[in-house]
PDB file of C-alpha atoms in Angstrom:
ATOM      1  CA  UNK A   1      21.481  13.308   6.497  1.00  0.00           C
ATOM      2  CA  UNK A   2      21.434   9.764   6.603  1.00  0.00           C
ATOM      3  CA  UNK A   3      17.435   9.647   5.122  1.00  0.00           C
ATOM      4  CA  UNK A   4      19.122  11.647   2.131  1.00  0.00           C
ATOM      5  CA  UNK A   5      21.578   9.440   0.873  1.00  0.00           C
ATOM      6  CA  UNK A   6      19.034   6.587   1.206  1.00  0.00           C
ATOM      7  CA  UNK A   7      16.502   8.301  -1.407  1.00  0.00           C
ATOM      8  CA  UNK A   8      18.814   9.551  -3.741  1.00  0.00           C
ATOM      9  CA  UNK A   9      20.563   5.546  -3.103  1.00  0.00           C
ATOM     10  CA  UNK A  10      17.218   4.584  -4.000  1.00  0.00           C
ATOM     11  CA  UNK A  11      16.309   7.154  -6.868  1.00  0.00           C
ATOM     12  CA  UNK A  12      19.018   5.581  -8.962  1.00  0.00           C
ATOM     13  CA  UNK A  13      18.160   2.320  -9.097  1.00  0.00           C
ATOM     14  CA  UNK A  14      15.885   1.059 -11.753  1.00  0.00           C
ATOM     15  CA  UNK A  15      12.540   0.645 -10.840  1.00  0.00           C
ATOM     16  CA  UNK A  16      12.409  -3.404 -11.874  1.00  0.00           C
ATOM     17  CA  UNK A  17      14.393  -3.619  -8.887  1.00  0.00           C
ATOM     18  CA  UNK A  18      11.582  -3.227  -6.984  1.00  0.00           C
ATOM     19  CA  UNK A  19       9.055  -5.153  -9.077  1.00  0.00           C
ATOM     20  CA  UNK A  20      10.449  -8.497  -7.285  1.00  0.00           C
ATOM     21  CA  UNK A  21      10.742 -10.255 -10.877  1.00  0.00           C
ATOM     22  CA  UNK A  22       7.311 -10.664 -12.283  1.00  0.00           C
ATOM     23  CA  UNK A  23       7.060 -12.153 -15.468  1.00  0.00           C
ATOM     24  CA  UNK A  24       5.169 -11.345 -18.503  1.00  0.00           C
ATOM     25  CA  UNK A  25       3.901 -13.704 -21.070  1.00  0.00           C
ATOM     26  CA  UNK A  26       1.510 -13.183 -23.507  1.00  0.00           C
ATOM     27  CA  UNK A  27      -1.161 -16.534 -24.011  1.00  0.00           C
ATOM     28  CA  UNK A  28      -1.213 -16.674 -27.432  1.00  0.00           C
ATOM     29  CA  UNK A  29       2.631 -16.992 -28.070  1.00  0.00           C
ATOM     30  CA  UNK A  30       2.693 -20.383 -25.989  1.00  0.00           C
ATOM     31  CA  UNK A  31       1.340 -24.096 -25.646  1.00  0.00           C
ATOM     32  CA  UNK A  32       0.004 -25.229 -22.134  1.00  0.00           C
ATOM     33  CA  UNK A  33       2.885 -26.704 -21.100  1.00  0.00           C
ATOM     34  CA  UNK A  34       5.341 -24.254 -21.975  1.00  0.00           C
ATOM     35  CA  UNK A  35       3.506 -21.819 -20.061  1.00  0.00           C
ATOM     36  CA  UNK A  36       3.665 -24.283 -16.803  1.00  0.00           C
ATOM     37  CA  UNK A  37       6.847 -24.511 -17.327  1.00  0.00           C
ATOM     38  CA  UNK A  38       7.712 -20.359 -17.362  1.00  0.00           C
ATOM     39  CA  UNK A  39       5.550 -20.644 -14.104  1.00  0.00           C
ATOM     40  CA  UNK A  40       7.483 -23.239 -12.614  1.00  0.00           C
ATOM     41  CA  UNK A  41      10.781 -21.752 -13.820  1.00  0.00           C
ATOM     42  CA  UNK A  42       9.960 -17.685 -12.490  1.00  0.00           C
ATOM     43  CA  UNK A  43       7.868 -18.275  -9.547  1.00  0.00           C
ATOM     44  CA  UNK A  44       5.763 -15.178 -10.490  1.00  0.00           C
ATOM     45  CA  UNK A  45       4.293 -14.348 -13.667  1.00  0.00           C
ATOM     46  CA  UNK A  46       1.627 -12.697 -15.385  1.00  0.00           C
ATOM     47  CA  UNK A  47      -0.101 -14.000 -18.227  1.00  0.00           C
ATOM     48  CA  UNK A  48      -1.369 -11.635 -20.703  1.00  0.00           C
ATOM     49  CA  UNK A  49      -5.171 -12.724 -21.974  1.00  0.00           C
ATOM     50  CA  UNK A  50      -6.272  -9.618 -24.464  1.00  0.00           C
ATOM     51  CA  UNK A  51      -6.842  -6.921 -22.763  1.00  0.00           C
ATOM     52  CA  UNK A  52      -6.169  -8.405 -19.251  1.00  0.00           C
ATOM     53  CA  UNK A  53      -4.651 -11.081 -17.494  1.00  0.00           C
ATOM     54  CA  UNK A  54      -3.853 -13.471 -14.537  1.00  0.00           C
ATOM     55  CA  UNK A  55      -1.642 -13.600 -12.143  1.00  0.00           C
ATOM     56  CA  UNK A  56       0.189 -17.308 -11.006  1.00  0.00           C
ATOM     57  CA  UNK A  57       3.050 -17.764  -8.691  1.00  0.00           C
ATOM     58  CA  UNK A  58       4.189 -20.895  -7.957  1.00  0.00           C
ATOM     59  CA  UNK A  59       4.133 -22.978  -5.592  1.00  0.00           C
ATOM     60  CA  UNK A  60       0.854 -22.473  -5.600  1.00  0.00           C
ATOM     61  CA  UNK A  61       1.070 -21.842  -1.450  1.00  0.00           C
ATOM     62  CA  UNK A  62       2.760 -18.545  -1.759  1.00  0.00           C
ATOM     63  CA  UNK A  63      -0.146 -16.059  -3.149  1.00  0.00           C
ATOM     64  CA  UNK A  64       0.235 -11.990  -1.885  1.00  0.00           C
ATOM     65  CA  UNK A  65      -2.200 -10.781   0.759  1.00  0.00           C
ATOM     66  CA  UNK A  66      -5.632 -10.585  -0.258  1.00  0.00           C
ATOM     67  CA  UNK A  67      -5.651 -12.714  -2.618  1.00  0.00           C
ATOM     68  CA  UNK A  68      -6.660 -17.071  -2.866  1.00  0.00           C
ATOM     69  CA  UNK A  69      -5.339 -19.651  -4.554  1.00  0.00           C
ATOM     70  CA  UNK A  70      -7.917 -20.697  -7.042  1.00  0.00           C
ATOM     71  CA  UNK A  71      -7.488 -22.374 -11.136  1.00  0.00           C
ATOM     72  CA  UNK A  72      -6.936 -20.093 -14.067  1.00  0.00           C
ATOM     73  CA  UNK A  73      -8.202 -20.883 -17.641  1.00  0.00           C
ATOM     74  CA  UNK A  74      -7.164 -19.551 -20.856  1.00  0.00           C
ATOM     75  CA  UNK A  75      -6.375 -20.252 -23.979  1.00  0.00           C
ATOM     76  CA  UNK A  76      -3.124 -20.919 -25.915  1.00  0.00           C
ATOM     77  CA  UNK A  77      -1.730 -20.576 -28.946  1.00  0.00           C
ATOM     78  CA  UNK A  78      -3.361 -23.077 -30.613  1.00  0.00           C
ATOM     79  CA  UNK A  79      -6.463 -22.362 -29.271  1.00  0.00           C
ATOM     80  CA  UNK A  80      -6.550 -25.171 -26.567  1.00  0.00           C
ATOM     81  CA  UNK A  81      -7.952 -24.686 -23.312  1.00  0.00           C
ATOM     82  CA  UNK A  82      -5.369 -24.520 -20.781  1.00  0.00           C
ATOM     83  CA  UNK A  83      -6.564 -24.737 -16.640  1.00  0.00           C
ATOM     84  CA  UNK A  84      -3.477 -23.936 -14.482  1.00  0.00           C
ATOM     85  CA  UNK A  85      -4.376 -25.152 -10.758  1.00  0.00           C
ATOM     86  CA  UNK A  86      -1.813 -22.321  -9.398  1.00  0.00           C
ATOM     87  CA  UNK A  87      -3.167 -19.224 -10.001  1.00  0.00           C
ATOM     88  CA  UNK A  88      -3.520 -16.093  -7.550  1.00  0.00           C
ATOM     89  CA  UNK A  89      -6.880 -14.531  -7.558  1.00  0.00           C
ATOM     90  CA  UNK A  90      -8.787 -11.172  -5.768  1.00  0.00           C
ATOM     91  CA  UNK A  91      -9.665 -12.797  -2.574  1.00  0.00           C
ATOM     92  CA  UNK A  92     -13.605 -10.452  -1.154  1.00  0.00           C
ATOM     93  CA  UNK A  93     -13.201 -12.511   2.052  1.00  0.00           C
ATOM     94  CA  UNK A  94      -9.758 -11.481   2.880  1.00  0.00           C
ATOM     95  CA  UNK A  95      -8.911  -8.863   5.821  1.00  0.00           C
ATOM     96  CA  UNK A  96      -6.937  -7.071   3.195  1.00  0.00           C
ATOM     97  CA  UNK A  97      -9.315  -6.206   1.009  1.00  0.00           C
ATOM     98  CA  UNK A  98     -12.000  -4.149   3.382  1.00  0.00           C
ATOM     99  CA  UNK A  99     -11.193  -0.264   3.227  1.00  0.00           C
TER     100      UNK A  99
END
């Protein structure tokens, strides 16, 4: 009985609640250093690069499992070329990423 009022507890909340409070910010709408900034001020966030993106948390220690700290490039609004030293990348050495 108990399992039952834990999923429908969980079934209405929203599912951001769950999504730990990633960011997203699209390149081309900010300089450099406001985007450092949003980084430094969320602690997770995804920046939107066309199609894609990359993913930075900061401090630059806490990446998720299977994934390495590494630098991110992109470009910004005014079409400057901004290299972020804090971004989380797909780690193929990691434990976490064999099947």
């Amino acid at each position: 009985m108990k399992s039952v009022i834990v999923a429908v507890a969980l079934s209405l909340l929203p599912l951001p609640a769950f999504a730990a409070g990633v960011m997203e910010v699209k390149a081309n709408a900010y300089s450099c250093g406001e985007i450092a900034q949003i980084i430094r001020q969320n602690k997770k966030v995804f920046v939107r690069v066309g199609f894609g993106g990359r993913s930075f948390r900061y401090p630059p220690a806490q990446c998720g499992p299977g994934d390495k700290r590494s630098t991110g490039s992109f470009r910004d609004a005014g079409g400057k070329q901004c290299v972020l030293d804090y971004a989380c990348v797909y780690d193929p050495a990691s434990l976490y990423n064999f099947p």
